[in-house]
C-alpha atoms as a printed R data frame, in Angstrom:
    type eleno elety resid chain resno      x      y       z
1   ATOM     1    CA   UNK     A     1 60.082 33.782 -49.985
2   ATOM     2    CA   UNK     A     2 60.594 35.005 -46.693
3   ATOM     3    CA   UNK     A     3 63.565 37.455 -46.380
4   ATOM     4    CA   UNK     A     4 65.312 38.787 -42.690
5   ATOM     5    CA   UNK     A     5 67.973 40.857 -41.419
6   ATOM     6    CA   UNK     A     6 70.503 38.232 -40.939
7   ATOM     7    CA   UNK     A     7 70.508 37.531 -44.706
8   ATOM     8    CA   UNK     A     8 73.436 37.765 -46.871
9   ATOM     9    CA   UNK     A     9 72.258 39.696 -49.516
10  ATOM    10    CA   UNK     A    10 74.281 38.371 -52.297
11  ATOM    11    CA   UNK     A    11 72.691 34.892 -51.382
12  ATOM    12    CA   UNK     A    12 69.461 36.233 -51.692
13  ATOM    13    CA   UNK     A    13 70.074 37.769 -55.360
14  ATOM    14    CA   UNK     A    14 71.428 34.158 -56.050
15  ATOM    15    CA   UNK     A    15 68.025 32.126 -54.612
16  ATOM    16    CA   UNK     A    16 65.765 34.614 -56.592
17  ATOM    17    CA   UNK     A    17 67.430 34.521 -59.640
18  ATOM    18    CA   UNK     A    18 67.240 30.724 -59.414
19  ATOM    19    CA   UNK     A    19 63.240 30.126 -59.106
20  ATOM    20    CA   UNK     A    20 63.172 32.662 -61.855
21  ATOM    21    CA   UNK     A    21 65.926 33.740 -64.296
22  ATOM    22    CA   UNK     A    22 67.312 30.074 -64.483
23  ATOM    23    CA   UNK     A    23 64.045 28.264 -64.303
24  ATOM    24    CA   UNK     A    24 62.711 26.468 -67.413
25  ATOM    25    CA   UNK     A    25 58.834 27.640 -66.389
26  ATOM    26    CA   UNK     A    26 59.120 30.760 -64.772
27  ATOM    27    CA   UNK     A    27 56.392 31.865 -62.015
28  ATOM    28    CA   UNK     A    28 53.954 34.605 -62.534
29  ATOM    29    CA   UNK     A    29 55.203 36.409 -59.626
30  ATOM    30    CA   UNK     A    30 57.222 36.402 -56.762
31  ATOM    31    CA   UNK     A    31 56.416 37.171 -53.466
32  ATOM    32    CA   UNK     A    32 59.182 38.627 -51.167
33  ATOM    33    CA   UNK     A    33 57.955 38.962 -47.631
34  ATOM    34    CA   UNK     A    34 60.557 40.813 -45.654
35  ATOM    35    CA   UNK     A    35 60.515 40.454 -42.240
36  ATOM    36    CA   UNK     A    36 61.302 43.190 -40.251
37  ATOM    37    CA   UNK     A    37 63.683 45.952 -40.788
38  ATOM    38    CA   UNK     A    38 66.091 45.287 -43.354
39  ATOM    39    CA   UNK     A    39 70.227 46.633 -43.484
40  ATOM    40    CA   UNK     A    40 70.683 48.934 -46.683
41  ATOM    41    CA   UNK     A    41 72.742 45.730 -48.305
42  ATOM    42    CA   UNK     A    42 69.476 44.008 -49.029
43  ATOM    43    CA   UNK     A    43 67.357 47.049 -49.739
44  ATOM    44    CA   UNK     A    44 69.776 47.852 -52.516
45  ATOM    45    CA   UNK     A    45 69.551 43.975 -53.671
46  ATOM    46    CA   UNK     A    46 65.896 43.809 -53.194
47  ATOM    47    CA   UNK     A    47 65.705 47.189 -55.798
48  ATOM    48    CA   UNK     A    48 67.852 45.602 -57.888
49  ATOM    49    CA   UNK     A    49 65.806 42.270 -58.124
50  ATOM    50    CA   UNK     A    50 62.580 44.231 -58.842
51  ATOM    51    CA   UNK     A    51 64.106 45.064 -62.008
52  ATOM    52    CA   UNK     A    52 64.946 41.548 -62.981
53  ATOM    53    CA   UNK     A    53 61.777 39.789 -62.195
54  ATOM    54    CA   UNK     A    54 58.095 40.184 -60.845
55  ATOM    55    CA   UNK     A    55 58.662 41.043 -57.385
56  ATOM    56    CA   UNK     A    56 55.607 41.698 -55.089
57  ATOM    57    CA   UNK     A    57 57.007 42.878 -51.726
58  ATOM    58    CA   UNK     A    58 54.741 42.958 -48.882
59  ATOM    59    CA   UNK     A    59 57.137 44.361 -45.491
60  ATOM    60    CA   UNK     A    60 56.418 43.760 -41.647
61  ATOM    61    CA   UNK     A    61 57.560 46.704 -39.600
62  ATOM    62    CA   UNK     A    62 58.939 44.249 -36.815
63  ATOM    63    CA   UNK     A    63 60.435 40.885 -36.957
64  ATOM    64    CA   UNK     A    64 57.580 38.428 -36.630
65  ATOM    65    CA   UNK     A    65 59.098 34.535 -37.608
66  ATOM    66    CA   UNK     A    66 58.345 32.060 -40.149
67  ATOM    67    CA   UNK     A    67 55.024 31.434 -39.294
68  ATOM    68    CA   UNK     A    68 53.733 34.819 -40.051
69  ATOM    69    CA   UNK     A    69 55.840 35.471 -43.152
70  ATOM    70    CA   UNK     A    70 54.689 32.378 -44.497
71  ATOM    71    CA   UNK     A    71 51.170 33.036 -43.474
72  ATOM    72    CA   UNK     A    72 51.420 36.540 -45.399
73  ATOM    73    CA   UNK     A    73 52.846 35.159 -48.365
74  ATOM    74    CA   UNK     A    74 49.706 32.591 -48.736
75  ATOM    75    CA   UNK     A    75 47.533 34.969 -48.333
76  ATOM    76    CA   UNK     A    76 49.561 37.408 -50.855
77  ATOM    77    CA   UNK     A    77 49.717 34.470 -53.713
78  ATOM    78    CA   UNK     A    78 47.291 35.289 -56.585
79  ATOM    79    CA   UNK     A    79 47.409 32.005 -58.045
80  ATOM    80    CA   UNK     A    80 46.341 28.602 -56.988
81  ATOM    81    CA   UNK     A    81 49.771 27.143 -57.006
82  ATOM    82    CA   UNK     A    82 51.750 28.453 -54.682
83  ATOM    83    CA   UNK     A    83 55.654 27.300 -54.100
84  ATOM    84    CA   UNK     A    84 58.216 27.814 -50.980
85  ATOM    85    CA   UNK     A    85 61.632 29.607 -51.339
86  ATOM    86    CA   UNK     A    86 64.136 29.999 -48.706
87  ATOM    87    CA   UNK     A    87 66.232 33.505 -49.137
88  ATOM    88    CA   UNK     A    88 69.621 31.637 -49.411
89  ATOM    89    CA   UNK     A    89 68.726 28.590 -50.774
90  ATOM    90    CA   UNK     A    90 69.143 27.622 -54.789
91  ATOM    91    CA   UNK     A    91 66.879 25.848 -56.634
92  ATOM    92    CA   UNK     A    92 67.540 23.348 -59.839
93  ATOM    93    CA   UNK     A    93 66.495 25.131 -63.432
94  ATOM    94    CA   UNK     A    94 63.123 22.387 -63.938
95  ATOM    95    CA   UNK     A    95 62.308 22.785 -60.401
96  ATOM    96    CA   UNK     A    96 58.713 24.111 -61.402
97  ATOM    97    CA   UNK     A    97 58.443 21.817 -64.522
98  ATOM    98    CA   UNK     A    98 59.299 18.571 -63.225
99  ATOM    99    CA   UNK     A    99 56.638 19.405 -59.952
100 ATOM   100    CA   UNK     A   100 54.253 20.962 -62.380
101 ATOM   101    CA   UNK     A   101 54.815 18.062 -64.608
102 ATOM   102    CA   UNK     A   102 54.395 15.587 -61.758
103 ATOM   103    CA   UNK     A   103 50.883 17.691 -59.892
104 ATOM   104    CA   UNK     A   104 49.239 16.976 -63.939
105 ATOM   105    CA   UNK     A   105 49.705 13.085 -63.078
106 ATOM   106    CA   UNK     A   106 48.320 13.147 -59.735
107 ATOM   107    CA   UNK     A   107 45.588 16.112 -59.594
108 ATOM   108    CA   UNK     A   108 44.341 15.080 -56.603
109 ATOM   109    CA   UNK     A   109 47.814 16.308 -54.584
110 ATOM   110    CA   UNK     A   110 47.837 19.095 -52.326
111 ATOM   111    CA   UNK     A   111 51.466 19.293 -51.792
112 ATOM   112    CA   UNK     A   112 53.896 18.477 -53.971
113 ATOM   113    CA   UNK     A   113 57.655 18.363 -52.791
114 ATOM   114    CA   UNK     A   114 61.141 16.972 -53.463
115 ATOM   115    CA   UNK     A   115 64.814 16.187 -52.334
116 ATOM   116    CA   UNK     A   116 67.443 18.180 -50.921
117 ATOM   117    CA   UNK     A   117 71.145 18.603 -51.232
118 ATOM   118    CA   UNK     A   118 72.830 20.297 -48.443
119 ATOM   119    CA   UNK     A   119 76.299 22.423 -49.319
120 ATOM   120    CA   UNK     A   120 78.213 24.635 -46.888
121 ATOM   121    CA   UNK     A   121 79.889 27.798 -48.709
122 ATOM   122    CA   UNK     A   122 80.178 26.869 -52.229
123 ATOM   123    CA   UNK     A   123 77.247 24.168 -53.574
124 ATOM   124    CA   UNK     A   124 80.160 21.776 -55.513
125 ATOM   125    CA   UNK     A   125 80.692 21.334 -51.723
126 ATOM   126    CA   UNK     A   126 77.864 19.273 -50.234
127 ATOM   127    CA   UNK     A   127 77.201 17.839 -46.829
128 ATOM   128    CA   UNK     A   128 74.695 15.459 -47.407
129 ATOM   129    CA   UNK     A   129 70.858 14.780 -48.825
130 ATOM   130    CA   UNK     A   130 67.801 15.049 -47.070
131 ATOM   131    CA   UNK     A   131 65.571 12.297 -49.128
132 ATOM   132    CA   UNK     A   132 61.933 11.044 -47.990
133 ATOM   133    CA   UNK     A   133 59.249  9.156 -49.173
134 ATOM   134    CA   UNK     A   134 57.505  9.739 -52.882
135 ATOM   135    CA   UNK     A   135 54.200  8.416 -52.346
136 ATOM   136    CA   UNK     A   136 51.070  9.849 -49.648
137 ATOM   137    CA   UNK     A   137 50.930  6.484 -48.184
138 ATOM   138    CA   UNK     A   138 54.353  6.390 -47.780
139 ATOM   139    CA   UNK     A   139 54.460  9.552 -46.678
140 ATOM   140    CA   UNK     A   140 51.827  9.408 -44.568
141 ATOM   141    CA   UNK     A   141 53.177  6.483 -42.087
142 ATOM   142    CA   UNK     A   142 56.910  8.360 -42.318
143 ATOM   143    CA   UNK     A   143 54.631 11.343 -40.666
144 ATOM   144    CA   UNK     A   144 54.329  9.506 -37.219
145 ATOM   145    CA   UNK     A   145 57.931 10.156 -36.760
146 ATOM   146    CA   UNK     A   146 59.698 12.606 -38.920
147 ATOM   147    CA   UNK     A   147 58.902 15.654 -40.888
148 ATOM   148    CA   UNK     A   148 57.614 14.486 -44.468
149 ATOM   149    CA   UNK     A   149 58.515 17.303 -46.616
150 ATOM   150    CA   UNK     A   150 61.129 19.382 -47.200
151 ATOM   151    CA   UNK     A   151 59.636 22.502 -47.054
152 ATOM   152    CA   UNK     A   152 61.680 24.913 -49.165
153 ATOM   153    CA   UNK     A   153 60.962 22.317 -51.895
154 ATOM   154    CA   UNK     A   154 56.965 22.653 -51.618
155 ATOM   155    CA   UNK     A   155 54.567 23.519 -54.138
156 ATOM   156    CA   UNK     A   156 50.830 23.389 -52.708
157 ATOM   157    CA   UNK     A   157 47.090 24.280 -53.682
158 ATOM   158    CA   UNK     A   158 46.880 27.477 -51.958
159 ATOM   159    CA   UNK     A   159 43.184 26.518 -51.597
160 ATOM   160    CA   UNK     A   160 43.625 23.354 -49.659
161 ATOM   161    CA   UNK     A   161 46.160 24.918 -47.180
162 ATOM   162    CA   UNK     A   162 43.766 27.721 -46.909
163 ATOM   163    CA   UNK     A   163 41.121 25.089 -45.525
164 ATOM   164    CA   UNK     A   164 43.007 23.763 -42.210
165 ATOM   165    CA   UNK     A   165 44.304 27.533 -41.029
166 ATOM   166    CA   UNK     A   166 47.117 27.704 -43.497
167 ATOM   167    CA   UNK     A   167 50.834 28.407 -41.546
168 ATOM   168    CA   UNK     A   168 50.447 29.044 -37.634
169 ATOM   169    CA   UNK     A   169 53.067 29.283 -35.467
170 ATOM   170    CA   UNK     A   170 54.924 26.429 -33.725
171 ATOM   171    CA   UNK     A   171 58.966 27.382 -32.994
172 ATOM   172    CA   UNK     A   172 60.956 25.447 -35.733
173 ATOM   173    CA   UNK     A   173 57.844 22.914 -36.292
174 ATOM   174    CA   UNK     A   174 55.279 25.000 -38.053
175 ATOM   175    CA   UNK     A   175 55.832 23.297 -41.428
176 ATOM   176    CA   UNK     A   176 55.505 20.136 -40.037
177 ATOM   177    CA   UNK     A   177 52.487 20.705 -37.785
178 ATOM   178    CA   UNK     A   178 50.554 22.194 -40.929
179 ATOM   179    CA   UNK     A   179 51.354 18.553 -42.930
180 ATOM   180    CA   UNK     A   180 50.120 16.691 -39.786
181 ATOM   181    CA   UNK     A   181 46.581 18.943 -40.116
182 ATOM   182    CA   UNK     A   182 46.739 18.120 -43.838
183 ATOM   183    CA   UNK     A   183 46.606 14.756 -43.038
184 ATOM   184    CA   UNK     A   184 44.284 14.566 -40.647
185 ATOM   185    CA   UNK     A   185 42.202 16.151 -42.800
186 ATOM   186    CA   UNK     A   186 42.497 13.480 -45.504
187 ATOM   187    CA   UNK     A   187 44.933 15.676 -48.316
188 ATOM   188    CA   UNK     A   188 47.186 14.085 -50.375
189 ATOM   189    CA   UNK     A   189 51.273 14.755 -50.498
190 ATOM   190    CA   UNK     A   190 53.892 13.478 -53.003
191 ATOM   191    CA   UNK     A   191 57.471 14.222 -53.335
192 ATOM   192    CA   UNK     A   192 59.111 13.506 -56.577
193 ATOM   193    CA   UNK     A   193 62.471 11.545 -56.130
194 ATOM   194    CA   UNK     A   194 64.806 14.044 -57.482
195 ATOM   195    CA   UNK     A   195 66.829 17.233 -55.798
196 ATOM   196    CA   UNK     A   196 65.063 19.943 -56.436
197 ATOM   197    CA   UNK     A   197 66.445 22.797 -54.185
198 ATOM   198    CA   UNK     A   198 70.389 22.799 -53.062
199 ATOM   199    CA   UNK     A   199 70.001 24.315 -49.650
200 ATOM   200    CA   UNK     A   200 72.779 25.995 -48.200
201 ATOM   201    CA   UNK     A   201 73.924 24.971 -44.234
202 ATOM   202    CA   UNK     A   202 76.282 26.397 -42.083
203 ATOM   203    CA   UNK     A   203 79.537 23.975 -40.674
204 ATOM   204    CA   UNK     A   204 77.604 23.412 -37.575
205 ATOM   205    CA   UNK     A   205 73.876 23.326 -38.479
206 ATOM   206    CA   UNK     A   206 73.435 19.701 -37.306
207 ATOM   207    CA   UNK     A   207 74.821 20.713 -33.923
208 ATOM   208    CA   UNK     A   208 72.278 23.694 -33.328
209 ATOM   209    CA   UNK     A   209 69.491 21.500 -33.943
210 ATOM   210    CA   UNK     A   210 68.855 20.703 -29.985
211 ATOM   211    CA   UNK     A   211 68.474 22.277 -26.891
212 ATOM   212    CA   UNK     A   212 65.293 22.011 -24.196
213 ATOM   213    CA   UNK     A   213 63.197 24.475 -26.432
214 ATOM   214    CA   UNK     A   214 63.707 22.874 -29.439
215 ATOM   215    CA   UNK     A   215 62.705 19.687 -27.738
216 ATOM   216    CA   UNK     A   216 59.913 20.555 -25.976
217 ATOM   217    CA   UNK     A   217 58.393 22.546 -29.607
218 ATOM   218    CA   UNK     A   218 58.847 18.919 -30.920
219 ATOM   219    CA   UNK     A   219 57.482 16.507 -27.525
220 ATOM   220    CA   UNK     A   220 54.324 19.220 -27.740
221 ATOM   221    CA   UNK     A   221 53.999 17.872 -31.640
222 ATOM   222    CA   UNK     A   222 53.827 14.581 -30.949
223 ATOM   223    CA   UNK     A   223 51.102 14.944 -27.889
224 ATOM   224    CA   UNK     A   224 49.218 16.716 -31.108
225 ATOM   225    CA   UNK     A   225 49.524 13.551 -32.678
226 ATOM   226    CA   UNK     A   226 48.610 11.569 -30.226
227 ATOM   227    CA   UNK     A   227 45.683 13.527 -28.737
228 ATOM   228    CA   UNK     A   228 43.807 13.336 -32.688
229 ATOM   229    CA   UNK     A   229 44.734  9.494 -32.955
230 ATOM   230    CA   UNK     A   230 47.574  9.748 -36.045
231 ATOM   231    CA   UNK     A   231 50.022  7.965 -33.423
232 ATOM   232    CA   UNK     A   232 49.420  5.499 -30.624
233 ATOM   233    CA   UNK     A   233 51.284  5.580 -26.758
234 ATOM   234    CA   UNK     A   234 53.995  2.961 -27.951
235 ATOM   235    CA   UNK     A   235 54.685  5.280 -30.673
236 ATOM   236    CA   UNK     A   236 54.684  8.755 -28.890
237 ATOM   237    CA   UNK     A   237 56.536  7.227 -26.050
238 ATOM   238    CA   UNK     A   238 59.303  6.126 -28.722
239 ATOM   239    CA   UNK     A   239 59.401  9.715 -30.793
240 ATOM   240    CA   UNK     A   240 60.029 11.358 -27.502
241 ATOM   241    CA   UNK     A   241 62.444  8.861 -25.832
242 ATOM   242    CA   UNK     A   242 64.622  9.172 -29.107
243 ATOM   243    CA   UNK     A   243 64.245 13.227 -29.429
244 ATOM   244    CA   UNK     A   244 65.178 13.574 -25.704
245 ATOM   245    CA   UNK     A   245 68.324 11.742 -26.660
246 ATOM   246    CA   UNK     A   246 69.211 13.817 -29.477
247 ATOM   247    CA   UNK     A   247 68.333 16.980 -28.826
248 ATOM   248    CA   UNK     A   248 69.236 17.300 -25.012
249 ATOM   249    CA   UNK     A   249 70.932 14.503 -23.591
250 ATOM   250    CA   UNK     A   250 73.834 14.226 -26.178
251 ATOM   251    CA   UNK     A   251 76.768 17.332 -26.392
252 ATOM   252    CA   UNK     A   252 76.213 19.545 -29.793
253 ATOM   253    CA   UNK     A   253 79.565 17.874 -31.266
254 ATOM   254    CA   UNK     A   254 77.904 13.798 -30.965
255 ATOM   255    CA   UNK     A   255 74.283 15.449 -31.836
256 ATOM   256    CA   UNK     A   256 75.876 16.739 -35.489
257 ATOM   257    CA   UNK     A   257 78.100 13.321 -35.888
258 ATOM   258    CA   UNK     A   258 74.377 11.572 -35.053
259 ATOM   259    CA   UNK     A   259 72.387 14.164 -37.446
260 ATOM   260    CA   UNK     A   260 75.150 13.752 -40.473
261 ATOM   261    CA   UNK     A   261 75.052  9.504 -39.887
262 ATOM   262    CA   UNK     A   262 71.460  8.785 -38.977
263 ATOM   263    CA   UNK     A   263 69.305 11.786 -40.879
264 ATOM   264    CA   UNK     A   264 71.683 12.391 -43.909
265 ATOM   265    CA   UNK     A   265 72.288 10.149 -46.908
């Protein structure tokens, strides 16, 4: 779990104390990476939390993204199972059981993931569901054009993610180009068909998701893709066309109406 300055600290209590004092399995430890300087709201919460539950803290002295918090965090883990946590997010009490449950069926799975529910303010009050494919073939083919996993629902062999260079930065797509190395390195995903994290959104997080940086993180992605074969021209051509038009040539207000109809249940 990755934690920042422009946490709410009372969220952050909350998203701990669900992948630990509500869960049915508990983990053997948790691994707070917090990134950058921190306000003296989330120090106290973060001193309170190491009294609650295992807390390893490992602290950059600047802000350095995702990518590297993530990275740190992998590297941190002292157990071969390793699973993702977003600081505000809250996850169901058999989160860990039903993936643990589900990784004893299919050993052979490197990442392991689920649903999401999205809420804004109070989680009785949800947006919408972000739901993808269960099985790696499935999975696999939904690849070529979306992100496959939710990522704050992940549980992975720390191992296998070790093997293609673990996280590495890629602005907002570094989940999703580590999954497109998995695969091209012949892993195995699965996501089981229930929620398993409620993830809190703000009113306009739909709208935000756009812009030309944001779509030229994602056009770079697919030129990945194409460049090591896992998509052909008609395809890249079509990701692109259809990103261009959602992320820059529509207005914020029709890009969240489009995200809410087209990506959300």
């Amino acid at each position: 779990m990755c934690v920042y300055r422009g946490d709410n600290a009372a969220d952050f209590a909350t998203a701990v104390r669900s992948v630990y004092t509500a869960q049915t399995v508990k983990p053997t430890e948790i691994i707070v990476v917090v990134d950058g300087p921190i306000p003296d709201t989330l120090e106290t919460t973060l001193a309170m939390l190491q009294d609650e539950a295992p807390l390893r803290i490992i602290r950059f002295d600047e802000n350095r993204g995702h990518a590297a918090a993530r990275q740190a965090g992998l590297e941190a883990a002292s157990t071969e199972l390793v699973a993702i946590m977003d600081a505000d997010d809250i996850s169901e009490p058999d989160r860990f059981e039903k993936q643990l449950r589900a990784l004893e069926r299919e050993p052979k799975v490197s990442v392991f993931g689920g649903q999401i529910r999205e809420f804004v303010g109070d989680p009785s009050n949800m947006v919408g569901e972000r739901l993808v494919p269960s099985d790696n073939g499935e999975i696999k083919s939904y690849l070529k054009s979306r992100c496959p996993m939710n990522l704050v629902t992940v549980m992975y062999r720390k191992s296998d993610v070790v093997a293609v260079g673990g996280f590495i930065d890629w602005y907002c797509e570094e989940d999703y180009y580590l999954w497109v190395r998995m695969a091209l390195a012949g892993y195995k995903f699965a996501n089981v068909p229930d929620v398993l994290v409620n993830v809190r959104v703000g009113a306009e997080m739909y709208s935000r998701r756009g812009g030309w940086r944001y779509f030229r993180s994602e056009a770079k992605l697919q030129r990945y893709m194409l460049r090591n074969k896992l998509i052909g021209l008609p395809r890249y051509l079509y990701n692109v066309a259809g990103r261009f038009a959602v992320q820059v040539a529509i207005p914020n207000k029709v890009r969240g109406f489009v995200f809410q109809k087209l990506f959300r249940k």
